[in-house]
PDB file of C-alpha atoms (C1' of nucleotides) in Angstrom:
ATOM      1  CA  UNK K   1      12.643 -22.808   0.507  1.00 62.00           C
ATOM      2  CA  UNK K   2      10.148 -21.583  -1.859  1.00 57.00           C
ATOM      3  CA  UNK K   3       7.562 -19.749  -1.632  1.00 66.00           C
ATOM      4  CA  UNK K   4       9.074 -18.177   0.862  1.00 70.00           C
ATOM      5  CA  UNK K   5       9.004 -14.719  -0.637  1.00 76.00           C
ATOM      6  CA  UNK K   6       5.346 -14.863   0.200  1.00 82.00           C
ATOM      7  CA  UNK K   7       5.977 -14.204   3.315  1.00 92.00           C
ATOM      8  CA  UNK K   8       8.116 -11.021   2.978  1.00 95.00           C
ATOM      9  CA  UNK K   9       5.454  -9.071   1.108  1.00 97.00           C
ATOM     10  CA  UNK K  10       4.240  -6.265   2.267  1.00 97.00           C
ATOM     11  CA  UNK K  11       0.329  -6.568   1.760  1.00 97.00           C
ATOM     12  CA  UNK K  12      -0.626  -5.123   5.413  1.00 98.00           C
ATOM     13  CA  UNK K  13      -1.709  -1.409   6.426  1.00 98.00           C
ATOM     14  CA  UNK K  14      -0.778  -0.161   9.434  1.00 98.00           C
ATOM     15  CA  UNK K  15      -4.134  -0.630  10.607  1.00 97.00           C
ATOM     16  CA  UNK K  16      -4.542  -4.337  10.419  1.00 98.00           C
ATOM     17  CA  UNK K  17      -0.814  -4.925  11.467  1.00 98.00           C
ATOM     18  CA  UNK K  18      -1.879  -3.091  14.780  1.00 98.00           C
ATOM     19  CA  UNK K  19      -5.073  -5.424  14.977  1.00 97.00           C
ATOM     20  CA  UNK K  20      -2.834  -8.468  14.439  1.00 97.00           C
ATOM     21  CA  UNK K  21      -0.363  -7.503  16.946  1.00 97.00           C
ATOM     22  CA  UNK K  22      -2.039  -5.788  19.202  1.00 97.00           C
ATOM     23  CA  UNK K  23       0.325  -3.165  19.046  1.00 98.00           C
ATOM     24  CA  UNK K  24      -0.522   0.773  18.672  1.00 98.00           C
ATOM     25  CA  UNK K  25       0.668   2.833  16.077  1.00 98.00           C
ATOM     26  CA  UNK K  26       3.710   4.456  18.326  1.00 98.00           C
ATOM     27  CA  UNK K  27       4.649   1.865  19.425  1.00 98.00           C
ATOM     28  CA  UNK K  28       5.467   0.058  15.739  1.00 98.00           C
ATOM     29  CA  UNK K  29       6.634   3.344  14.706  1.00 98.00           C
ATOM     30  CA  UNK K  30       9.129   3.575  17.740  1.00 98.00           C
ATOM     31  CA  UNK K  31      10.631   0.094  16.993  1.00 98.00           C
ATOM     32  CA  UNK K  32      10.767   1.293  13.167  1.00 98.00           C
ATOM     33  CA  UNK K  33      12.842   3.701  14.906  1.00 97.00           C
ATOM     34  CA  UNK K  34      14.538   1.967  16.191  1.00 97.00           C
ATOM     35  CA  UNK K  35      15.267   0.341  13.805  1.00 96.00           C
ATOM     36  CA  UNK K  36      13.553  -3.926  14.077  1.00 97.00           C
ATOM     37  CA  UNK K  37      11.561  -3.724  11.799  1.00 98.00           C
ATOM     38  CA  UNK K  38      12.100  -1.660   7.838  1.00 98.00           C
ATOM     39  CA  UNK K  39       8.810  -1.660   6.471  1.00 98.00           C
ATOM     40  CA  UNK K  40       8.163  -0.916   3.396  1.00 98.00           C
ATOM     41  CA  UNK K  41       6.398   2.464   1.705  1.00 98.00           C
ATOM     42  CA  UNK K  42       3.929   2.817  -0.775  1.00 97.00           C
ATOM     43  CA  UNK K  43       4.886   5.758  -2.953  1.00 96.00           C
ATOM     44  CA  UNK K  44       2.979   8.239  -0.586  1.00 97.00           C
ATOM     45  CA  UNK K  45       5.121   7.031   2.150  1.00 97.00           C
ATOM     46  CA  UNK K  46       2.561   4.732   4.260  1.00 98.00           C
ATOM     47  CA  UNK K  47       4.036   1.953   5.926  1.00 98.00           C
ATOM     48  CA  UNK K  48       3.273  -1.961   4.600  1.00 98.00           C
ATOM     49  CA  UNK K  49       4.101  -4.569   6.164  1.00 98.00           C
ATOM     50  CA  UNK K  50       4.743  -8.094   5.819  1.00 97.00           C
ATOM     51  CA  UNK K  51       3.179 -11.648   7.298  1.00 96.00           C
ATOM     52  CA  UNK K  52       7.681 -11.753   7.961  1.00 96.00           C
ATOM     53  CA  UNK K  53       7.040  -8.135   9.673  1.00 97.00           C
ATOM     54  CA  UNK K  54       4.109  -9.504  11.727  1.00 97.00           C
ATOM     55  CA  UNK K  55       6.470 -12.732  13.377  1.00 96.00           C
ATOM     56  CA  UNK K  56       9.461  -9.769  14.308  1.00 97.00           C
ATOM     57  CA  UNK K  57       7.083  -7.654  16.080  1.00 98.00           C
ATOM     58  CA  UNK K  58       5.426 -10.281  17.992  1.00 97.00           C
ATOM     59  CA  UNK K  59       8.872 -11.656  18.630  1.00 97.00           C
ATOM     60  CA  UNK K  60       9.728  -7.895  20.302  1.00 97.00           C
ATOM     61  CA  UNK K  61       6.418  -7.671  21.836  1.00 97.00           C
ATOM     62  CA  UNK K  62       6.910 -11.164  23.666  1.00 95.00           C
ATOM     63  CA  UNK K  63      10.928 -10.196  24.328  1.00 96.00           C
ATOM     64  CA  UNK K  64       9.682  -7.141  26.111  1.00 96.00           C
ATOM     65  CA  UNK K  65       7.018  -8.121  28.543  1.00 94.00           C
ATOM     66  CA  UNK K  66       9.340 -10.672  29.343  1.00 94.00           C
ATOM     67  CA  UNK K  67      12.167  -7.262  30.471  1.00 93.00           C
ATOM     68  CA  UNK K  68      14.787  -7.287  27.469  1.00 95.00           C
ATOM     69  CA  UNK K  69      14.844  -3.807  26.340  1.00 95.00           C
ATOM     70  CA  UNK K  70      15.252  -2.839  22.471  1.00 97.00           C
ATOM     71  CA  UNK K  71      19.027  -2.573  23.115  1.00 95.00           C
ATOM     72  CA  UNK K  72      18.753  -6.124  23.954  1.00 96.00           C
ATOM     73  CA  UNK K  73      16.118  -6.976  21.280  1.00 96.00           C
ATOM     74  CA  UNK K  74      18.498  -5.610  18.796  1.00 95.00           C
ATOM     75  CA  UNK K  75      21.633  -7.538  19.890  1.00 94.00           C
ATOM     76  CA  UNK K  76      19.383 -10.902  19.953  1.00 94.00           C
ATOM     77  CA  UNK K  77      18.063 -10.254  16.210  1.00 94.00           C
ATOM     78  CA  UNK K  78      21.863  -9.518  15.640  1.00 90.00           C
ATOM     79  CA  UNK K  79      22.985 -12.887  16.749  1.00 89.00           C
ATOM     80  CA  UNK K  80      19.853 -14.751  15.008  1.00 86.00           C
ATOM     81  CA  UNK K  81      20.639 -12.789  11.796  1.00 80.00           C
ATOM     82  CA  UNK K  82      24.381 -14.131  11.683  1.00 76.00           C
ATOM     83  CA  UNK K  83      23.704 -17.829  12.505  1.00 70.00           C
ATOM     84  CA  UNK K  84      20.685 -17.683   9.928  1.00 61.00           C
ATOM     85  CA  UNK K  85      23.244 -16.516   7.499  1.00 58.00           C
ATOM     86  CA  UNK K  86      24.922 -19.651   8.754  1.00 53.00           C
ATOM     87  CA  UNK K  87      27.991 -17.525   9.810  1.00 48.00           C
ATOM     88  CA  UNK K  88      29.658 -20.001  12.318  1.00 48.00           C
ATOM     89  CA  UNK K  89      27.900 -17.350  15.314  1.00 45.00           C
ATOM     90  CA  UNK K  90      30.129 -14.360  15.350  1.00 44.00           C
ATOM     91  CA  UNK K  91      30.562 -12.665  18.268  1.00 45.00           C
ATOM     92  CA  UNK K  92      28.603  -9.362  18.010  1.00 45.00           C
ATOM     93  CA  UNK K  93      28.199  -9.189  21.138  1.00 45.00           C
ATOM     94  CA  UNK K  94      30.474  -9.811  24.306  1.00 45.00           C
ATOM     95  CA  UNK K  95      30.067 -11.777  26.745  1.00 43.00           C
ATOM     96  CA  UNK K  96      29.197  -9.264  29.389  1.00 42.00           C
ATOM     97  CA  UNK K  97      26.729  -7.883  27.448  1.00 47.00           C
ATOM     98  CA  UNK K  98      25.183 -11.400  26.661  1.00 42.00           C
ATOM     99  CA  UNK K  99      25.173 -11.963  30.505  1.00 42.00           C
ATOM    100  CA  UNK K 100      23.960  -8.984  31.095  1.00 46.00           C
ATOM    101  CA  UNK K 101      21.072  -9.413  29.087  1.00 45.00           C
ATOM    102  CA  UNK K 102      20.302 -12.973  30.020  1.00 42.00           C
ATOM    103  CA  UNK K 103      20.888 -11.795  33.663  1.00 42.00           C
ATOM    104  CA  UNK K 104      17.934  -8.730  33.100  1.00 46.00           C
ATOM    105  CA  UNK K 105      16.002 -11.121  31.722  1.00 43.00           C
ATOM    106  CA  UNK K 106      15.404 -13.616  34.911  1.00 40.00           C
ATOM    107  CA  UNK K 107      15.140 -10.402  37.356  1.00 42.00           C
ATOM    108  CA  UNK K 108      11.835  -9.780  35.145  1.00 42.00           C
ATOM    109  CA  UNK K 109      11.339 -13.400  33.784  1.00 40.00           C
ATOM    110  CA  UNK K 110      10.867 -13.625  38.110  1.00 39.00           C
ATOM    111  CA  UNK K 111       9.278 -11.089  39.019  1.00 36.00           C
ATOM    112  CA  UNK K 112       6.269 -11.294  36.993  1.00 39.00           C
ATOM    113  CA  UNK K 113       4.745 -14.974  36.632  1.00 33.00           C
ATOM    114  CA  UNK K 114       5.844 -15.423  33.740  1.00 33.00           C
ATOM    115  CA  UNK K 115       2.649 -14.802  32.096  1.00 33.00           C
ATOM    116  CA  UNK K 116       3.766 -15.173  28.915  1.00 33.00           C
ATOM    117  CA  UNK K 117       1.269 -16.068  25.754  1.00 34.00           C
ATOM    118  CA  UNK K 118      -0.411 -13.293  24.214  1.00 38.00           C
ATOM    119  CA  UNK K 119      -4.395 -12.465  23.835  1.00 41.00           C
ATOM    120  CA  UNK K 120      -6.117  -9.819  22.931  1.00 47.00           C
ATOM    121  CA  UNK K 121      -4.832  -9.246  19.840  1.00 58.00           C
ATOM    122  CA  UNK K 122      -5.174 -11.628  16.409  1.00 59.00           C
ATOM    123  CA  UNK K 123      -1.839 -12.775  16.500  1.00 59.00           C
ATOM    124  CA  UNK K 124      -3.712 -16.487  16.281  1.00 55.00           C
ATOM    125  CA  UNK K 125      -5.461 -15.571  12.770  1.00 55.00           C
ATOM    126  CA  UNK K 126      -2.443 -15.781  10.807  1.00 54.00           C
ATOM    127  CA  UNK K 127       0.031 -18.329  10.611  1.00 47.00           C
TER     128      UNK K 127
ATOM    129  CA  UNK T   1      -9.967 -28.526   6.161  1.00 63.00           C
ATOM    130  CA  UNK T   2      -8.548 -26.404   9.222  1.00 57.00           C
ATOM    131  CA  UNK T   3      -6.619 -22.944   8.312  1.00 66.00           C
ATOM    132  CA  UNK T   4      -9.434 -22.460   5.133  1.00 70.00           C
ATOM    133  CA  UNK T   5     -10.552 -19.048   7.715  1.00 76.00           C
ATOM    134  CA  UNK T   6      -7.225 -17.436   7.317  1.00 82.00           C
ATOM    135  CA  UNK T   7      -8.027 -17.229   3.364  1.00 92.00           C
ATOM    136  CA  UNK T   8     -10.997 -15.245   4.584  1.00 95.00           C
ATOM    137  CA  UNK T   9      -9.784 -12.950   6.619  1.00 97.00           C
ATOM    138  CA  UNK T  10     -10.118  -9.605   5.537  1.00 97.00           C
ATOM    139  CA  UNK T  11      -6.176  -7.956   5.413  1.00 97.00           C
ATOM    140  CA  UNK T  12      -5.608  -6.351   2.346  1.00 98.00           C
ATOM    141  CA  UNK T  13      -6.567  -2.566   1.484  1.00 98.00           C
ATOM    142  CA  UNK T  14      -7.424  -1.689  -1.705  1.00 98.00           C
ATOM    143  CA  UNK T  15      -4.793  -0.299  -3.048  1.00 98.00           C
ATOM    144  CA  UNK T  16      -3.360  -4.054  -2.388  1.00 98.00           C
ATOM    145  CA  UNK T  17      -6.061  -5.561  -4.065  1.00 98.00           C
ATOM    146  CA  UNK T  18      -5.618  -3.888  -7.261  1.00 98.00           C
ATOM    147  CA  UNK T  19      -1.830  -4.118  -7.636  1.00 97.00           C
ATOM    148  CA  UNK T  20      -2.707  -8.485  -6.690  1.00 97.00           C
ATOM    149  CA  UNK T  21      -5.426  -8.605  -9.608  1.00 97.00           C
ATOM    150  CA  UNK T  22      -4.186  -5.902 -11.548  1.00 97.00           C
ATOM    151  CA  UNK T  23      -7.910  -3.875 -11.297  1.00 98.00           C
ATOM    152  CA  UNK T  24      -8.887  -0.591 -11.073  1.00 98.00           C
ATOM    153  CA  UNK T  25     -10.619   0.258  -8.163  1.00 98.00           C
ATOM    154  CA  UNK T  26     -13.500   1.284 -10.111  1.00 98.00           C
ATOM    155  CA  UNK T  27     -13.818  -2.364 -11.281  1.00 98.00           C
ATOM    156  CA  UNK T  28     -13.569  -3.871  -8.251  1.00 98.00           C
ATOM    157  CA  UNK T  29     -16.257  -1.390  -6.595  1.00 98.00           C
ATOM    158  CA  UNK T  30     -18.590  -2.478  -9.507  1.00 98.00           C
ATOM    159  CA  UNK T  31     -18.170  -5.735  -8.855  1.00 98.00           C
ATOM    160  CA  UNK T  32     -19.116  -5.299  -5.231  1.00 98.00           C
ATOM    161  CA  UNK T  33     -22.031  -3.779  -6.790  1.00 98.00           C
ATOM    162  CA  UNK T  34     -23.491  -6.602  -9.104  1.00 97.00           C
ATOM    163  CA  UNK T  35     -22.995  -8.452  -5.798  1.00 97.00           C
ATOM    164  CA  UNK T  36     -19.987 -10.652  -7.135  1.00 98.00           C
ATOM    165  CA  UNK T  37     -18.479 -10.214  -3.973  1.00 98.00           C
ATOM    166  CA  UNK T  38     -18.552  -8.514  -0.332  1.00 98.00           C
ATOM    167  CA  UNK T  39     -15.495  -7.389   1.221  1.00 98.00           C
ATOM    168  CA  UNK T  40     -15.892  -6.111   4.686  1.00 98.00           C
ATOM    169  CA  UNK T  41     -15.458  -3.240   5.741  1.00 98.00           C
ATOM    170  CA  UNK T  42     -13.771  -0.961   8.735  1.00 97.00           C
ATOM    171  CA  UNK T  43     -15.379   1.124  10.480  1.00 96.00           C
ATOM    172  CA  UNK T  44     -15.124   3.697   8.229  1.00 97.00           C
ATOM    173  CA  UNK T  45     -16.629   2.174   6.079  1.00 98.00           C
ATOM    174  CA  UNK T  46     -12.878   1.371   3.954  1.00 98.00           C
ATOM    175  CA  UNK T  47     -13.257  -1.980   1.832  1.00 98.00           C
ATOM    176  CA  UNK T  48     -10.916  -5.112   2.906  1.00 98.00           C
ATOM    177  CA  UNK T  49     -10.271  -8.299   1.212  1.00 98.00           C
ATOM    178  CA  UNK T  50      -9.421 -11.784   2.063  1.00 98.00           C
ATOM    179  CA  UNK T  51      -7.247 -13.538  -0.129  1.00 96.00           C
ATOM    180  CA  UNK T  52     -10.618 -15.626  -0.901  1.00 97.00           C
ATOM    181  CA  UNK T  53     -11.628 -12.284  -2.526  1.00 98.00           C
ATOM    182  CA  UNK T  54      -8.702 -11.860  -4.278  1.00 98.00           C
ATOM    183  CA  UNK T  55      -9.209 -15.994  -6.347  1.00 97.00           C
ATOM    184  CA  UNK T  56     -12.539 -14.450  -7.103  1.00 98.00           C
ATOM    185  CA  UNK T  57     -11.567 -11.315  -8.154  1.00 98.00           C
ATOM    186  CA  UNK T  58      -9.161 -13.101 -10.938  1.00 97.00           C
ATOM    187  CA  UNK T  59     -11.741 -15.330 -11.547  1.00 97.00           C
ATOM    188  CA  UNK T  60     -14.054 -12.475 -12.807  1.00 98.00           C
ATOM    189  CA  UNK T  61     -11.110 -11.212 -13.899  1.00 97.00           C
ATOM    190  CA  UNK T  62     -10.378 -14.741 -16.470  1.00 96.00           C
ATOM    191  CA  UNK T  63     -14.606 -14.768 -17.082  1.00 97.00           C
ATOM    192  CA  UNK T  64     -14.785 -11.821 -18.490  1.00 97.00           C
ATOM    193  CA  UNK T  65     -11.633 -11.939 -20.822  1.00 95.00           C
ATOM    194  CA  UNK T  66     -13.215 -14.903 -22.168  1.00 95.00           C
ATOM    195  CA  UNK T  67     -16.031 -12.856 -22.824  1.00 94.00           C
ATOM    196  CA  UNK T  68     -18.562 -14.285 -20.398  1.00 96.00           C
ATOM    197  CA  UNK T  69     -20.666 -11.501 -18.831  1.00 96.00           C
ATOM    198  CA  UNK T  70     -21.529 -10.424 -15.302  1.00 97.00           C
ATOM    199  CA  UNK T  71     -24.765 -12.219 -15.217  1.00 96.00           C
ATOM    200  CA  UNK T  72     -23.186 -15.006 -16.619  1.00 96.00           C
ATOM    201  CA  UNK T  73     -20.516 -14.924 -13.789  1.00 97.00           C
ATOM    202  CA  UNK T  74     -22.542 -14.443 -11.624  1.00 96.00           C
ATOM    203  CA  UNK T  75     -24.573 -17.917 -12.481  1.00 95.00           C
ATOM    204  CA  UNK T  76     -21.576 -19.426 -13.054  1.00 95.00           C
ATOM    205  CA  UNK T  77     -21.032 -18.942  -9.259  1.00 95.00           C
ATOM    206  CA  UNK T  78     -24.175 -19.885  -7.873  1.00 92.00           C
ATOM    207  CA  UNK T  79     -23.958 -23.206 -10.094  1.00 90.00           C
ATOM    208  CA  UNK T  80     -19.939 -23.465  -7.744  1.00 88.00           C
ATOM    209  CA  UNK T  81     -21.453 -22.359  -4.080  1.00 82.00           C
ATOM    210  CA  UNK T  82     -24.404 -25.009  -4.513  1.00 78.00           C
ATOM    211  CA  UNK T  83     -22.652 -27.972  -5.782  1.00 72.00           C
ATOM    212  CA  UNK T  84     -19.528 -26.622  -3.701  1.00 62.00           C
ATOM    213  CA  UNK T  85     -22.505 -27.102  -1.255  1.00 60.00           C
ATOM    214  CA  UNK T  86     -22.540 -30.382  -2.509  1.00 53.00           C
ATOM    215  CA  UNK T  87     -26.355 -30.459  -3.088  1.00 49.00           C
ATOM    216  CA  UNK T  88     -27.048 -32.798  -5.791  1.00 49.00           C
ATOM    217  CA  UNK T  89     -26.576 -29.420  -8.349  1.00 45.00           C
ATOM    218  CA  UNK T  90     -29.628 -27.803  -8.347  1.00 45.00           C
ATOM    219  CA  UNK T  91     -31.171 -26.856 -11.223  1.00 45.00           C
ATOM    220  CA  UNK T  92     -30.654 -22.630 -10.343  1.00 45.00           C
ATOM    221  CA  UNK T  93     -30.445 -22.793 -14.145  1.00 45.00           C
ATOM    222  CA  UNK T  94     -32.314 -23.839 -16.564  1.00 43.00           C
ATOM    223  CA  UNK T  95     -30.216 -25.469 -19.730  1.00 42.00           C
ATOM    224  CA  UNK T  96     -31.400 -22.545 -22.387  1.00 41.00           C
ATOM    225  CA  UNK T  97     -29.670 -20.136 -20.291  1.00 46.00           C
ATOM    226  CA  UNK T  98     -26.632 -22.303 -19.854  1.00 41.00           C
ATOM    227  CA  UNK T  99     -26.276 -23.275 -23.545  1.00 41.00           C
ATOM    228  CA  UNK T 100     -26.394 -19.086 -24.220  1.00 45.00           C
ATOM    229  CA  UNK T 101     -23.750 -18.337 -21.872  1.00 43.00           C
ATOM    230  CA  UNK T 102     -21.648 -21.055 -23.355  1.00 41.00           C
ATOM    231  CA  UNK T 103     -22.646 -20.502 -26.589  1.00 40.00           C
ATOM    232  CA  UNK T 104     -21.917 -16.580 -25.635  1.00 45.00           C
ATOM    233  CA  UNK T 105     -18.596 -18.065 -24.291  1.00 42.00           C
ATOM    234  CA  UNK T 106     -17.282 -20.012 -27.368  1.00 39.00           C
ATOM    235  CA  UNK T 107     -17.905 -17.139 -29.331  1.00 41.00           C
ATOM    236  CA  UNK T 108     -15.649 -14.174 -27.950  1.00 40.00           C
ATOM    237  CA  UNK T 109     -12.879 -17.488 -26.982  1.00 39.00           C
ATOM    238  CA  UNK T 110     -13.247 -17.738 -30.322  1.00 37.00           C
ATOM    239  CA  UNK T 111     -12.893 -14.530 -32.038  1.00 35.00           C
ATOM    240  CA  UNK T 112     -10.162 -13.174 -29.703  1.00 37.00           C
ATOM    241  CA  UNK T 113      -7.489 -15.930 -30.261  1.00 32.00           C
ATOM    242  CA  UNK T 114      -7.716 -17.714 -26.428  1.00 32.00           C
ATOM    243  CA  UNK T 115      -4.906 -15.496 -24.891  1.00 32.00           C
ATOM    244  CA  UNK T 116      -5.510 -16.070 -22.068  1.00 32.00           C
ATOM    245  CA  UNK T 117      -2.948 -16.033 -18.768  1.00 33.00           C
ATOM    246  CA  UNK T 118      -2.780 -13.140 -16.996  1.00 38.00           C
ATOM    247  CA  UNK T 119       0.380 -11.166 -16.600  1.00 40.00           C
ATOM    248  CA  UNK T 120       1.510  -7.441 -16.002  1.00 46.00           C
ATOM    249  CA  UNK T 121      -0.728  -8.545 -12.443  1.00 56.00           C
ATOM    250  CA  UNK T 122       0.881  -9.271  -9.321  1.00 57.00           C
ATOM    251  CA  UNK T 123      -1.510 -12.688  -8.984  1.00 56.00           C
ATOM    252  CA  UNK T 124       1.627 -15.183  -9.430  1.00 52.00           C
ATOM    253  CA  UNK T 125       3.016 -13.498  -6.084  1.00 53.00           C
ATOM    254  CA  UNK T 126       0.446 -15.473  -3.687  1.00 53.00           C
ATOM    255  CA  UNK T 127      -0.540 -18.911  -3.176  1.00 45.00           C
TER     256      UNK T 127
ATOM    257  C1'  DA U   1      17.727  13.046  42.617  1.00 73.47           C
ATOM    258  C1'  DC U   2      18.499  12.171  38.060  1.00 73.47           C
ATOM    259  C1'  DA U   3      18.830  10.259  33.115  1.00 73.47           C
ATOM    260  C1'  DA U   4      16.907   6.817  29.782  1.00 73.47           C
ATOM    261  C1'  DT U   5      12.994   4.183  27.975  1.00 73.47           C
ATOM    262  C1'  DA U   6       8.831   2.570  25.858  1.00 73.47           C
ATOM    263  C1'  DT U   7       4.827   4.739  25.174  1.00 73.47           C
ATOM    264  C1'  DG U   8       0.673   8.310  25.774  1.00 73.47           C
ATOM    265  C1'  DT U   9      -1.590  12.099  23.125  1.00 73.47           C
ATOM    266  C1'  DC U  10      -2.344  16.300  20.317  1.00 73.47           C
ATOM    267  C1'  DA U  11      -2.100  18.955  16.006  1.00 73.47           C
ATOM    268  C1'  DG U  12      -1.917  19.712  10.840  1.00 73.47           C
ATOM    269  C1'  DA U  13      -0.705  17.838   6.856  1.00 73.47           C
ATOM    270  C1'  DA U  14      -0.301  14.488   3.504  1.00 73.47           C
ATOM    271  C1'  DA U  15      -2.520  10.308   1.209  1.00 73.47           C
ATOM    272  C1'  DA U  16      -5.880   6.909   0.750  1.00 73.47           C
ATOM    273  C1'  DA U  17     -10.569   5.814  -0.427  1.00 73.47           C
ATOM    274  C1'  DC U  18     -14.662   6.479  -0.663  1.00 73.47           C
ATOM    275  C1'  DT U  19     -19.520   8.237  -2.960  1.00 73.47           C
ATOM    276  C1'  DT U  20     -22.017  10.364  -6.268  1.00 73.47           C
ATOM    277  C1'  DA U  21     -22.273  11.992 -10.642  1.00 73.47           C
ATOM    278  C1'  DC U  22     -21.547  12.123 -15.560  1.00 73.47           C
ATOM    279  C1'  DA U  23     -18.888  10.380 -19.779  1.00 73.47           C
ATOM    280  C1'  DT U  24     -18.718   6.700 -23.058  1.00 73.47           C
ATOM    281  C1'  DG U  25     -17.237   3.026 -27.088  1.00 73.47           C
ATOM    282  C1'  DA U  26     -18.556  -1.396 -27.287  1.00 73.47           C
ATOM    283  C1'  DA U  27     -22.325  -4.345 -28.123  1.00 73.47           C
ATOM    284  C1'  DT U  28     -26.957  -5.677 -28.433  1.00 73.47           C
ATOM    285  C1'  DT U  29     -32.105  -4.266 -29.119  1.00 73.47           C
ATOM    286  C1'  DT U  30     -35.892  -2.779 -31.407  1.00 73.47           C
TER     287       DT U  30
ATOM    288  C1'  DA W   1     -30.170   3.311 -37.326  1.00 73.47           C
ATOM    289  C1'  DA W   2     -31.547   4.819 -33.114  1.00 73.47           C
ATOM    290  C1'  DA W   3     -31.637   3.632 -28.557  1.00 73.47           C
ATOM    291  C1'  DT W   4     -30.220   0.881 -24.575  1.00 73.47           C
ATOM    292  C1'  DT W   5     -26.954  -1.812 -22.232  1.00 73.47           C
ATOM    293  C1'  DC W   6     -22.650  -2.997 -20.185  1.00 73.47           C
ATOM    294  C1'  DA W   7     -18.665  -2.162 -18.136  1.00 73.47           C
ATOM    295  C1'  DT W   8     -15.070   1.276 -17.085  1.00 73.47           C
ATOM    296  C1'  DG W   9     -12.947   6.215 -17.068  1.00 73.47           C
ATOM    297  C1'  DT W  10     -13.223  10.145 -14.879  1.00 73.47           C
ATOM    298  C1'  DA W  11     -14.307  14.177 -11.382  1.00 73.47           C
ATOM    299  C1'  DA W  12     -15.251  16.534  -7.060  1.00 73.47           C
ATOM    300  C1'  DG W  13     -16.213  17.281  -2.644  1.00 73.47           C
ATOM    301  C1'  DT W  14     -15.611  14.409   1.755  1.00 73.47           C
ATOM    302  C1'  DT W  15     -14.579  11.248   4.638  1.00 73.47           C
ATOM    303  C1'  DT W  16     -11.075   8.019   7.086  1.00 73.47           C
ATOM    304  C1'  DT W  17      -6.318   6.760   7.374  1.00 73.47           C
ATOM    305  C1'  DT W  18      -1.697   7.731   7.978  1.00 73.47           C
ATOM    306  C1'  DC W  19       2.137  10.308   8.952  1.00 73.47           C
ATOM    307  C1'  DT W  20       5.617  13.307  10.995  1.00 73.47           C
ATOM    308  C1'  DG W  21       6.877  16.182  15.365  1.00 73.47           C
ATOM    309  C1'  DA W  22       6.645  17.972  19.574  1.00 73.47           C
ATOM    310  C1'  DC W  23       5.708  17.173  24.058  1.00 73.47           C
ATOM    311  C1'  DA W  24       4.189  14.692  27.964  1.00 73.47           C
ATOM    312  C1'  DT W  25       5.063  10.981  31.816  1.00 73.47           C
ATOM    313  C1'  DA W  26       4.866   6.620  34.449  1.00 73.47           C
ATOM    314  C1'  DT W  27       8.364   2.896  35.429  1.00 73.47           C
ATOM    315  C1'  DT W  28      13.872   1.528  35.472  1.00 73.47           C
ATOM    316  C1'  DG W  29      18.427   1.705  35.889  1.00 73.47           C
ATOM    317  C1'  DT W  30      22.404   4.523  37.517  1.00 73.47           C
TER     318       DT W  30
END
DNA sequence: ACAATATGTCAGAAAAACTTACATGAATTT
DNA sequence: AAATTCATGTAAGTTTTTCTGACATATTGT
């Protein structure tokens, strides 16, 4: 609970993040557009990412792979944040919404043989 | 003695390194020219630095501030490397050379009131 | 079939970084 | 004192990287 700020320092440029995550620039920008991440910007408006951003991007990648869509990921992240803030897990997502998400998840997880672990990217290189 | 490789991954661009070290691009390129560092390159020939590089740059900055010149720094680094390689500290530097360096060091350290600790840069932000 | 999603691709503009060359003040050498 | 060396500044022109915006498209949901 001390040098956590280091993980939130925006040190990484687009190119590196692409390599670390195995995502394309288009994907990364799209996730930002969808407000799943909010990278810092240089004076010249270029994106600068933190290690925390990398974490989030890898999680997005995994969730998409298992079939959750952006809307679902957004909800999941909201849940995380509210519980992480240790505020008695607010009901930001209705039960039906949650069930829909989980169902969707299960379906695709079944279809695809749950080939989960990412590879071909450099994610194994950090943390 | 395990995830040390992470510190050697070239993740950082010139701009960030300038901020982290408080050095100018000119200085950083000059130190490379003098073979004190050897940053990786992207396909397009842009420099990419590792955390280890940052360490070295900060050390260069400190040593220069205390009055050691590039040649001296080069020698010091050689000593470090050979002893780090735990090869019975070879005499890569003659005694007279060493004395010259130390003398030079002492003189300048005296002149300048030994205002040592760096500030104004972001070095405190990592590690 | 139609609409929505997530991503690819292209084009033009802007930002960042590169190399090379010349300038310069401080320190050192001759 | 003049010349030289050292470490850094600065300018110009070029290349690389990133940006935004638009349009294309395959897959999935209704």
